[in-house]
XYZ file of C-alpha atoms in Angstrom:
552
model
C 40.349 91.407 110.311
C 42.907 94.057 110.624
C 45.788 91.755 109.722
C 43.900 90.438 106.664
C 43.234 93.931 105.502
C 46.899 94.866 105.905
C 48.125 91.868 103.864
C 46.863 92.539 100.562
C 46.939 89.804 97.975
C 49.572 91.452 95.807
C 51.931 92.323 98.557
C 55.386 90.524 99.038
C 54.533 89.902 102.683
C 51.301 88.202 101.705
C 52.989 85.971 99.287
C 55.654 85.121 101.788
C 53.224 84.310 104.465
C 50.578 82.314 102.494
C 52.392 80.789 99.527
C 53.188 77.242 100.523
C 55.737 76.865 97.678
C 58.119 79.225 99.290
C 60.481 77.224 101.581
C 63.552 79.574 101.933
C 64.879 80.114 105.315
C 64.636 83.836 104.665
C 60.761 83.614 104.459
C 58.941 85.472 107.267
C 57.178 83.002 109.610
C 53.434 83.336 110.273
C 52.546 85.479 113.224
C 55.635 87.589 112.968
C 54.825 91.337 112.555
C 57.603 93.078 110.581
C 57.924 96.791 111.446
C 57.774 99.319 108.553
C 59.551 102.544 108.280
C 61.219 103.547 111.578
C 62.942 100.191 112.056
C 66.715 99.453 112.011
C 68.325 100.529 108.758
C 69.697 97.997 106.297
C 73.217 99.359 106.756
C 75.223 97.037 108.979
C 78.697 98.416 108.445
C 80.930 99.253 111.394
C 80.909 102.866 110.244
C 77.167 103.175 110.848
C 76.093 105.662 113.454
C 74.936 103.802 116.608
C 71.566 104.386 118.202
C 71.418 107.300 120.501
C 74.386 109.157 118.989
C 73.529 112.496 117.429
C 75.188 113.214 114.045
C 76.416 116.693 113.227
C 73.410 117.201 111.045
C 71.087 116.202 113.889
C 72.802 118.346 116.506
C 72.933 121.362 114.217
C 76.722 121.459 113.986
C 78.196 121.871 110.467
C 80.194 119.322 108.612
C 80.634 115.631 109.261
C 84.063 115.059 107.725
C 86.977 113.643 109.600
C 88.831 116.966 108.699
C 86.287 119.205 110.405
C 87.324 120.777 113.676
C 85.933 119.135 116.820
C 82.950 120.627 118.610
C 85.279 121.964 121.407
C 87.408 123.985 118.933
C 87.250 127.741 119.002
C 88.992 129.834 116.414
C 89.340 132.632 119.032
C 90.993 130.419 121.688
C 92.747 128.093 119.212
C 95.870 126.199 120.487
C 99.217 126.889 118.941
C 99.541 125.258 115.586
C 102.194 122.601 114.832
C 103.786 124.953 112.275
C 104.127 128.437 113.848
C 103.208 131.486 111.905
C 106.815 132.533 111.500
C 107.732 129.039 110.330
C 110.414 126.671 111.586
C 113.633 128.272 112.802
C 116.146 128.490 110.097
C 119.365 126.475 110.568
C 122.076 128.364 108.841
C 124.575 125.741 107.695
C 127.285 128.087 106.605
C 130.758 127.160 105.391
C 132.561 128.348 108.506
C 130.671 125.577 110.572
C 132.580 122.342 110.805
C 130.737 119.566 108.823
C 130.567 117.343 111.949
C 128.251 120.015 113.680
C 126.217 120.614 110.444
C 125.461 116.982 109.816
C 124.842 116.182 113.404
C 122.325 119.057 113.542
C 120.671 117.737 110.389
C 120.444 114.114 111.554
C 118.763 115.188 114.805
C 116.090 117.024 112.908
C 112.871 115.296 111.655
C 112.986 114.542 107.919
C 110.155 117.021 107.242
C 112.053 119.870 108.903
C 115.418 119.333 107.157
C 116.375 122.138 104.831
C 116.911 121.386 101.206
C 120.551 120.769 100.150
C 122.409 123.989 99.858
C 124.794 123.093 96.868
C 123.055 121.913 93.665
C 123.214 118.235 92.950
C 126.545 117.444 91.338
C 125.117 115.639 88.445
C 127.405 113.513 86.435
C 125.872 112.824 82.968
C 122.287 113.294 84.192
C 122.440 112.946 87.849
C 124.337 111.078 90.622
C 124.585 107.283 90.373
C 122.796 106.383 93.581
C 124.239 102.890 94.061
C 127.777 104.134 93.741
C 127.230 107.083 96.064
C 125.880 104.698 98.628
C 128.828 102.387 98.145
C 131.192 105.347 98.564
C 129.315 106.415 101.732
C 129.600 102.895 103.290
C 133.239 102.517 102.525
C 134.010 105.865 104.143
C 131.822 104.888 107.169
C 133.660 101.608 107.418
C 137.010 103.238 107.729
C 135.723 105.577 110.300
C 134.126 102.896 112.481
C 137.059 100.514 112.131
C 139.356 103.322 113.305
C 137.446 103.667 116.510
C 135.289 106.735 115.666
C 131.992 107.107 117.706
C 128.801 105.918 116.051
C 127.293 109.438 115.952
C 130.301 110.930 114.185
C 130.240 108.043 111.707
C 126.561 108.700 110.909
C 127.185 112.396 110.508
C 130.082 111.602 108.067
C 127.834 109.178 106.054
C 125.082 111.791 105.881
C 127.545 114.437 104.771
C 128.760 112.270 101.919
C 125.296 111.529 100.560
C 124.208 115.056 100.939
C 127.209 116.423 99.068
C 126.036 114.439 95.969
C 122.389 115.613 96.251
C 120.981 112.557 98.126
C 119.248 114.451 101.026
C 116.573 111.896 101.715
C 118.790 109.351 103.282
C 118.993 107.611 106.660
C 122.291 106.061 107.780
C 122.387 103.464 110.537
C 125.484 102.397 112.436
C 126.026 99.491 114.768
C 129.220 97.832 116.047
C 129.801 95.570 112.936
C 127.165 96.644 110.435
C 126.623 99.808 108.420
C 123.502 100.413 106.372
C 122.040 103.398 104.544
C 118.696 103.817 102.860
C 117.771 106.436 100.223
C 114.319 107.227 99.152
C 114.098 109.473 95.909
C 110.570 110.549 96.649
C 107.463 109.532 98.512
C 106.250 107.500 95.501
C 109.426 105.782 94.658
C 110.962 102.662 96.238
C 113.849 103.256 98.539
C 117.261 102.074 97.718
C 119.148 100.358 100.615
C 122.762 99.138 100.884
C 124.727 97.685 103.766
C 128.310 96.777 104.639
C 129.910 94.664 107.345
C 132.974 95.790 109.370
C 135.144 92.616 109.829
C 138.545 94.103 110.574
C 139.496 96.834 112.914
C 142.764 98.692 113.035
C 144.243 101.611 114.805
C 145.567 104.258 112.444
C 144.593 107.878 113.246
C 146.578 109.143 110.267
C 144.196 107.294 107.928
C 141.317 108.475 110.178
C 142.509 112.189 109.675
C 142.690 111.543 105.874
C 139.148 110.195 105.825
C 137.861 113.312 107.773
C 139.711 115.545 105.238
C 137.947 113.781 102.459
C 134.561 114.282 103.983
C 135.364 117.924 104.674
C 136.340 118.488 101.006
C 133.147 116.699 99.840
C 130.963 118.939 102.221
C 132.622 122.062 100.781
C 130.311 123.643 98.262
C 133.252 125.314 96.522
C 135.190 122.001 96.169
C 133.852 119.844 93.334
C 134.962 116.252 93.773
C 133.626 113.611 91.290
C 132.860 110.132 92.356
C 135.901 108.801 90.582
C 138.207 111.287 92.463
C 136.681 110.260 95.722
C 137.117 106.617 95.066
C 140.753 107.328 93.982
C 141.520 109.202 97.271
C 139.886 106.452 99.271
C 141.903 103.768 97.490
C 145.073 105.797 98.237
C 144.164 105.845 101.909
C 143.811 102.076 102.003
C 147.136 101.518 100.247
C 149.166 104.017 102.230
C 151.591 102.508 104.812
C 151.452 103.228 108.517
C 153.489 106.451 109.456
C 155.683 104.459 111.879
C 157.555 101.147 111.329
C 157.222 98.143 113.527
C 160.415 98.736 115.541
C 159.274 102.275 116.442
C 155.941 100.899 117.728
C 157.695 98.271 119.839
C 160.069 100.859 121.258
C 157.060 103.176 121.998
C 155.279 100.488 123.947
C 158.406 100.074 126.068
C 158.780 103.724 126.662
C 155.166 103.958 127.550
C 155.456 101.313 130.224
C 158.585 102.844 131.591
C 156.948 106.221 131.876
C 153.899 104.699 133.549
C 156.191 102.977 136.126
C 157.664 106.325 136.986
C 154.208 107.755 137.459
C 153.708 105.182 140.278
C 156.935 105.673 142.047
C 159.528 103.710 140.001
C 163.226 104.583 139.486
C 165.629 104.047 136.674
C 165.873 100.301 137.312
C 162.136 100.004 137.284
C 161.849 102.075 134.188
C 164.232 99.800 132.251
C 162.623 96.622 133.575
C 159.055 97.782 132.701
C 160.173 98.858 129.191
C 161.855 95.446 128.554
C 158.776 93.594 129.787
C 156.405 95.727 127.605
C 158.569 95.196 124.448
C 158.656 91.426 125.001
C 154.911 91.407 125.442
C 154.426 93.524 122.298
C 156.505 91.015 120.303
C 154.751 88.072 121.753
C 151.439 89.660 120.907
C 152.588 90.335 117.219
C 153.626 86.665 117.019
C 150.094 85.482 118.157
C 148.477 87.959 115.691
C 150.523 86.537 112.863
C 149.321 82.981 113.819
C 145.725 84.222 113.596
C 144.848 84.054 117.258
C 141.944 86.279 118.465
C 142.684 89.504 120.355
C 141.811 87.883 123.669
C 144.898 85.640 123.484
C 147.040 88.429 122.242
C 146.339 90.494 125.152
C 146.760 87.439 127.451
C 150.234 86.831 126.002
C 151.218 90.497 126.165
C 150.382 90.798 129.844
C 152.591 87.867 130.925
C 156.185 89.178 130.290
C 155.919 92.426 132.531
C 154.311 90.288 135.306
C 156.971 87.703 134.925
C 159.784 90.261 135.077
C 158.138 91.767 138.240
C 157.896 88.462 139.913
C 161.504 87.572 138.912
C 162.843 90.735 140.480
C 161.021 89.844 143.745
C 162.405 86.387 143.767
C 165.916 87.766 143.088
C 165.547 90.010 146.190
C 166.344 93.026 143.941
C 165.531 96.241 145.999
C 163.119 97.730 143.496
C 159.348 98.227 143.341
C 158.157 95.147 141.432
C 154.630 96.436 141.637
C 155.667 99.436 139.570
C 157.122 97.103 136.875
C 153.927 95.233 136.471
C 151.758 98.305 136.651
C 153.783 99.980 133.896
C 153.169 96.936 131.740
C 149.497 97.087 132.389
C 149.361 100.839 131.219
C 150.414 99.722 127.702
C 147.598 97.162 127.447
C 144.551 98.811 129.007
C 141.917 99.391 126.242
C 141.268 103.111 126.973
C 140.371 103.980 123.377
C 137.602 101.319 123.148
C 136.285 102.230 126.637
C 135.936 105.930 125.765
C 134.286 105.154 122.393
C 131.812 102.750 124.170
C 130.746 105.130 126.904
C 130.468 107.946 124.259
C 128.088 105.865 122.197
C 125.977 105.032 125.140
C 125.706 108.693 126.311
C 124.667 109.801 122.652
C 121.943 107.147 122.410
C 123.632 104.319 120.407
C 123.054 101.608 122.934
C 123.478 98.561 120.861
C 126.919 99.874 119.602
C 127.883 100.981 123.058
C 126.960 97.481 124.649
C 129.092 95.769 121.967
C 132.054 98.115 122.495
C 131.918 97.565 126.374
C 131.593 93.818 125.921
C 134.797 93.961 123.767
C 136.484 95.966 126.466
C 135.422 93.357 128.995
C 136.828 90.545 126.981
C 140.168 92.283 126.490
C 140.414 93.107 130.208
C 139.649 89.599 131.134
C 142.464 88.502 128.838
C 144.826 90.869 130.638
C 143.599 89.706 133.954
C 144.229 86.043 133.077
C 147.699 86.735 131.888
C 148.779 88.657 134.919
C 147.049 86.309 137.395
C 148.860 83.263 135.923
C 152.227 84.899 136.579
C 151.290 86.244 139.913
C 149.997 82.808 141.051
C 153.236 81.221 139.900
C 155.175 83.823 141.932
C 153.218 83.321 144.990
C 153.725 79.540 144.692
C 157.378 80.068 144.329
C 157.549 82.222 147.491
C 157.553 85.815 145.969
C 156.590 88.177 148.659
C 154.521 90.767 146.736
C 153.230 93.511 148.983
C 149.743 94.832 148.074
C 150.306 97.771 150.523
C 152.954 99.141 148.340
C 150.241 101.260 146.477
C 150.120 103.489 149.569
C 153.779 104.553 149.293
C 153.728 106.369 145.910
C 156.156 109.137 146.183
C 155.058 112.659 145.161
C 157.497 113.943 142.563
C 155.589 116.509 140.579
C 158.241 117.419 138.020
C 159.161 113.847 137.328
C 155.516 112.751 137.144
C 154.583 115.532 134.736
C 157.520 114.661 132.523
C 156.663 110.993 132.705
C 152.997 111.753 131.789
C 153.937 113.714 128.773
C 156.221 110.910 127.642
C 153.428 108.440 128.138
C 151.076 110.602 126.018
C 153.822 110.904 123.315
C 154.478 107.223 123.025
C 150.696 106.518 123.178
C 150.196 108.784 120.201
C 152.863 106.946 118.369
C 151.141 103.588 119.000
C 147.845 105.081 117.737
C 149.675 105.918 114.471
C 148.831 109.660 114.748
C 150.092 112.348 112.377
C 153.288 113.905 113.416
C 151.617 117.303 113.502
C 149.259 116.253 116.303
C 151.861 114.580 118.475
C 153.032 117.738 120.212
C 149.452 118.974 120.972
C 148.430 115.703 122.528
C 151.614 115.488 124.575
C 150.972 118.892 126.131
C 147.356 117.821 126.664
C 148.500 114.767 128.631
C 150.798 116.893 130.777
C 147.936 119.260 131.578
C 145.559 116.373 132.461
C 148.134 114.917 134.829
C 148.773 118.364 136.473
C 145.108 118.764 137.126
C 144.837 115.308 138.553
C 147.860 115.701 140.792
C 146.754 119.270 142.057
C 143.395 117.850 142.985
C 144.330 114.474 144.378
C 147.800 114.900 145.930
C 147.561 118.547 146.947
C 143.887 119.011 147.408
C 143.262 115.516 148.789
C 140.130 114.985 146.634
C 139.038 111.472 145.851
C 140.882 109.909 142.903
C 137.594 109.248 141.037
C 136.644 112.945 141.174
C 140.022 114.048 140.288
C 140.171 111.734 137.289
C 136.819 112.850 135.956
C 137.827 116.464 136.086
C 141.186 115.801 134.514
C 139.475 113.753 131.719
C 137.026 116.626 131.269
C 139.879 119.029 130.630
C 141.229 116.522 128.062
C 137.890 116.379 126.380
C 137.466 120.107 126.311
C 140.938 120.897 124.865
C 140.747 118.011 122.457
C 137.431 119.275 121.097
C 138.741 122.823 120.678
C 141.821 121.588 118.923
C 139.763 119.383 116.628
C 137.402 122.208 115.807
C 140.330 124.547 115.045
C 141.573 122.048 112.484
C 138.168 120.635 111.354
C 139.276 117.112 112.145
C 138.408 114.279 114.513
C 138.809 114.789 118.285
C 140.125 111.343 118.761
C 143.751 112.003 118.071
C 143.716 114.908 120.596
C 141.947 113.018 123.388
C 142.728 109.302 123.347
C 146.417 109.591 123.960
C 146.120 112.346 126.489
C 144.026 110.107 128.808
C 146.945 107.603 129.054
C 148.349 108.946 132.250
C 144.893 108.574 133.860
C 144.347 104.995 133.111
C 143.809 102.780 136.289
C 146.814 100.500 135.973
C 147.880 100.460 139.605
C 144.255 99.751 140.814
C 144.010 96.964 138.363
C 147.266 95.338 139.485
C 146.724 95.578 143.121
C 143.228 94.091 142.707
C 144.654 91.124 140.766
C 147.470 90.658 143.305
C 144.980 90.466 146.177
C 143.020 87.879 144.368
C 146.166 85.773 143.649
C 146.900 85.912 147.427
C 143.278 84.592 148.205
C 142.125 88.107 149.416
C 139.133 88.117 147.144
C 137.231 90.919 149.022
C 140.164 93.301 148.824
C 140.718 92.366 145.212
C 137.174 92.987 144.268
C 137.190 96.430 145.992
C 140.375 97.413 144.094
C 139.012 96.178 140.797
C 135.775 98.114 141.450
C 137.846 101.200 142.040
C 139.539 100.530 138.679
C 136.253 100.279 136.978
C 135.044 103.556 138.588
C 138.243 105.321 137.414
C 137.751 103.925 133.911
C 134.111 105.146 133.767
C 135.173 108.538 135.241
C 137.683 108.910 132.368
C 135.148 107.979 129.658
C 132.393 110.177 131.055
C 134.770 113.067 131.716
C 136.008 113.141 128.125
C 132.599 113.086 126.722
C 131.415 115.749 129.237
C 134.296 118.005 128.226
C 133.305 117.638 124.592
C 129.677 118.432 125.150
C 130.648 121.464 127.247
C 132.714 122.810 124.364
C 129.614 122.317 122.072
C 127.248 123.839 124.562
C 128.893 127.063 125.513
C 130.876 127.768 122.394
C 128.796 129.069 119.438
C 130.566 127.394 116.571
C 129.404 129.104 113.298
C 125.709 129.566 112.997
C 124.331 126.444 114.513
C 122.383 127.915 117.271
C 121.355 124.816 119.116
C 122.084 121.088 119.059
C 119.047 118.967 119.496
C 118.986 116.249 122.149
C 119.724 112.730 121.003
C 116.780 110.389 120.431
C 114.612 111.285 123.319
C 114.362 113.571 126.353
C 113.771 112.374 129.994
C 112.746 108.945 128.929
C 109.659 109.858 126.919
């Protein structure tokens, strides 16, 4: 009776329960009591409040918006806000600060914290042509990267060029062979992206200095350089001849090898033999390059003549140090520039570029190893008595060795096509580096790895100071100065031991050579970082850490 009274004839439930014509699957079956009122709401969205959870209105707390403060928030004990009351620290990018430091500081700041461009946008007929500015930026970055500049400095230069034309919302990206840059005019506009591939690499520090001067002029708010003028100067740099002719480069490679042989105990005969071997190797490498052979085979061919002359002197029973002849030839071939750049990229957070540079160094080193090993193996088969223990008999001649180290740095600077105004400074820097190394290793009897690291740190420190004084790249002041510290003798004696089937001793010597090479690269970078850390250059008060801190 109760059910009959509840189901009135006009109700929907009554029609659904007693009308036989309704056959829908949504009809309520007989005997099923449907709750009214306090049942489950019709809302089935995932945003519905689950059963048992009090809403802010039910719990008496105000507000239900996602922007309302949480219930544990207290205005009296509020945590420090993301933006402090005094605002973000102002980075004063004044004119007296080198553009490298200014742009590096900007790149390591989040985009939201970067200050607006100081100079007004240099509008040309209604604003900068964005595609042309990006193209100019990529061309400048290509010259810097192809010249051996570190990835961080290349990014800083690209950012400086874009910012000088008013494109402050840009992000450059540098890898070993690819340059790209993206510019977004505003948050509601589509970004513009351009890229460029670096296919050819060459060593010309004079051109590198000219590119740095162009970037410095573009970054100067008092110097107004139009896009056309910048393109014209860039074209002049590409068309300019190298500062030294080919015969000077060949002679410099010979003098470099001769000076290196004196460093490891050679005399006048050894000097001449090492110079002849290095010059023959240089001409052979030029011949291979003219035939289009890769660099691997060029280094392989260049390493064979010095080793062949050393083996020939031993077979001829000439009373000279054949090991010094071969070691001197190796000094002219070891890729110290690429090694320093690779380790520097790794220490500054550019791991892809660093891995590619170090892989290039490994391939070039393997080419040198193959070329020397072929000649040493032939000499051993012919009965040449090459003595690996000769490395222990290096005579201590401080004045001769300091003079040889300065000559080595001088000729290395010529091979790097440096400006004549920088040759004297880098020569003195190389002499100081060898003096520090000799004082620590020979006089203080400190391990060669530690002595090499400290000497390389001095090179990096002085090189960074000289570059900041002239607002140029630090490479011309550091690369040639590390020449006397390169591990030529350790490399040679490791290869000689392997050629004489003493693999364990050879691997130990090659490991020592690798440790010395890493000590050079890390020391140069550490010296540069120390100069930035303790010397307040201009108004940049701090230099943010690269990428991340302590692995987080």
